[in-house]
Amino acid sequence: MARLEKEILRILNNALVNKINDQRLQWVTITEVELTPDLQLAKIYFSKLNDEKDDTEYLPILTKASGFLKKEIAAAHILRRIPEIRFFYDDTGNRARKIESLLDKLSDEDKK
């Protein structure tokens, strides 16, 4: 299962970088893929590299591109049946930046 998830992750990131011409997705990266045990659903977690747009703006764009992305998975011939794709925003980077900011503030207060 983990190998399938990693391969789908690779396929989707490759498609976003090399095959989709939508400039709105140039800062989007797929961070994780979770397949259900029956392989009927793939939860796709994404993040963005810039902070210019609200996270919710990317969901409809990715959802619209899901048909193309499913075709890319199908072309790899790694699964007999292509799972349904659902996108979720991965805010791990934002949370890490907030924690780092708080730690920096604590460090500055300790120095004073």
Short mmCIF file of C-alpha atoms in Angstrom, two decimals:
data_model
loop_
_atom_site.label_atom_id
_atom_site.label_comp_id
_atom_site.label_asym_id
_atom_site.label_seq_id
_atom_site.Cartn_x
_atom_site.Cartn_y
_atom_site.Cartn_z
CA MET A 1 0.00 0.00 0.00
CA ALA A 2 2.81 2.40 0.89
CA ARG A 3 4.49 1.77 -2.46
CA LEU A 4 1.27 2.54 -4.32
CA GLU A 5 0.82 5.74 -2.34
CA LYS A 6 4.38 6.86 -3.09
CA GLU A 7 3.98 6.08 -6.78
CA ILE A 8 0.71 8.02 -7.00
CA LEU A 9 2.40 10.91 -5.18
CA ARG A 10 5.20 10.88 -7.75
CA ILE A 11 2.76 10.70 -10.69
CA LEU A 12 0.64 13.58 -9.41
CA ASN A 13 3.58 15.85 -8.64
CA ASN A 14 5.05 15.11 -12.06
CA ALA A 15 1.73 15.95 -13.71
CA LEU A 16 1.45 19.23 -11.77
CA VAL A 17 4.97 20.28 -12.71
CA ASN A 18 5.24 19.05 -16.30
CA LYS A 19 1.79 18.50 -17.78
CA ILE A 20 -0.73 20.94 -16.35
CA ASN A 21 -0.49 24.38 -17.91
CA ASP A 22 -2.59 26.14 -15.28
CA GLN A 23 -0.37 28.83 -13.78
CA ARG A 24 -2.50 28.91 -10.64
CA LEU A 25 -1.15 25.46 -9.74
CA GLN A 26 2.53 26.26 -10.20
CA TRP A 27 3.02 26.75 -6.46
CA VAL A 28 1.01 23.67 -5.43
CA THR A 29 2.70 20.44 -4.42
CA ILE A 30 1.23 17.12 -3.36
CA THR A 31 2.55 16.25 0.08
CA GLU A 32 0.84 12.95 0.87
CA VAL A 33 -1.45 10.32 -0.61
CA GLU A 34 -3.60 8.06 1.55
CA LEU A 35 -5.42 5.15 -0.09
CA THR A 36 -8.31 3.41 1.58
CA PRO A 37 -7.77 -0.35 2.08
CA ASP A 38 -10.25 -1.15 -0.71
CA LEU A 39 -8.42 1.28 -3.08
CA GLN A 40 -11.69 3.07 -3.84
CA LEU A 41 -10.62 6.48 -2.50
CA ALA A 42 -7.38 8.44 -2.56
CA LYS A 43 -7.04 11.31 -0.13
CA ILE A 44 -4.62 13.74 -1.71
CA TYR A 45 -3.00 16.28 0.61
CA PHE A 46 -1.51 19.39 -0.96
CA SER A 47 0.31 22.49 0.16
CA LYS A 48 1.33 25.68 -1.53
CA LEU A 49 4.77 27.20 -1.61
CA ASN A 50 3.67 30.82 -1.58
CA ASP A 51 1.22 32.60 0.68
CA GLU A 52 -0.40 34.84 -1.95
CA LYS A 53 -3.75 33.06 -2.16
CA ASP A 54 -6.18 31.64 0.34
CA ASP A 55 -5.99 27.86 0.65
CA THR A 56 -9.63 27.44 -0.28
CA GLU A 57 -9.00 28.90 -3.75
CA TYR A 58 -6.97 25.85 -4.74
CA LEU A 59 -9.59 23.21 -3.92
CA PRO A 60 -11.91 23.97 -6.88
CA ILE A 61 -8.96 24.25 -9.26
CA LEU A 62 -7.57 20.87 -8.18
CA THR A 63 -11.02 19.31 -8.21
CA LYS A 64 -11.51 20.50 -11.78
CA ALA A 65 -8.14 18.97 -12.72
CA SER A 66 -8.95 15.66 -10.99
CA GLY A 67 -10.16 14.02 -14.21
CA PHE A 68 -6.84 14.74 -15.89
CA LEU A 69 -4.94 13.56 -12.82
CA LYS A 70 -6.92 10.30 -12.74
CA LYS A 71 -5.97 9.75 -16.39
CA GLU A 72 -2.33 10.22 -15.45
CA ILE A 73 -2.65 7.57 -12.73
CA ALA A 74 -4.42 5.25 -15.19
CA ALA A 75 -1.65 5.72 -17.78
CA ALA A 76 0.90 4.40 -15.28
CA HIS A 77 -0.91 1.01 -15.18
CA ILE A 78 -0.29 0.53 -11.46
CA LEU A 79 -3.94 -0.07 -10.52
CA ARG A 80 -6.78 -1.93 -12.19
CA ARG A 81 -9.36 0.52 -10.94
CA ILE A 82 -8.57 4.18 -10.49
CA PRO A 83 -9.66 5.50 -7.07
CA GLU A 84 -11.86 8.51 -6.54
CA ILE A 85 -9.72 11.53 -5.70
CA ARG A 86 -10.43 13.99 -2.88
CA PHE A 87 -8.17 16.90 -2.07
CA PHE A 88 -7.32 18.23 1.38
CA TYR A 89 -5.11 21.17 2.31
CA ASP A 90 -2.02 20.17 4.30
CA ASP A 91 -1.28 23.01 6.70
CA THR A 92 1.74 21.39 8.33
CA GLY A 93 4.06 24.06 6.92
CA ASN A 94 1.95 26.90 8.31
CA ARG A 95 1.77 25.27 11.73
CA ALA A 96 5.54 24.71 11.72
CA ARG A 97 6.14 28.39 10.89
CA LYS A 98 3.83 29.47 13.74
CA ILE A 99 5.62 27.20 16.21
CA GLU A 100 9.00 28.45 15.02
CA SER A 101 7.81 32.03 15.44
CA LEU A 102 6.65 31.33 18.99
CA LEU A 103 9.95 29.65 19.83
CA ASP A 104 11.85 32.65 18.45
CA LYS A 105 9.79 34.99 20.63
CA LEU A 106 10.52 32.87 23.70
CA SER A 107 14.20 32.82 22.85
CA ASP A 108 14.24 36.62 22.48
CA GLU A 109 12.48 37.02 25.85
CA ASP A 110 15.00 34.71 27.53
CA LYS A 111 17.88 36.80 26.16
CA LYS A 112 16.35 39.95 27.65
#
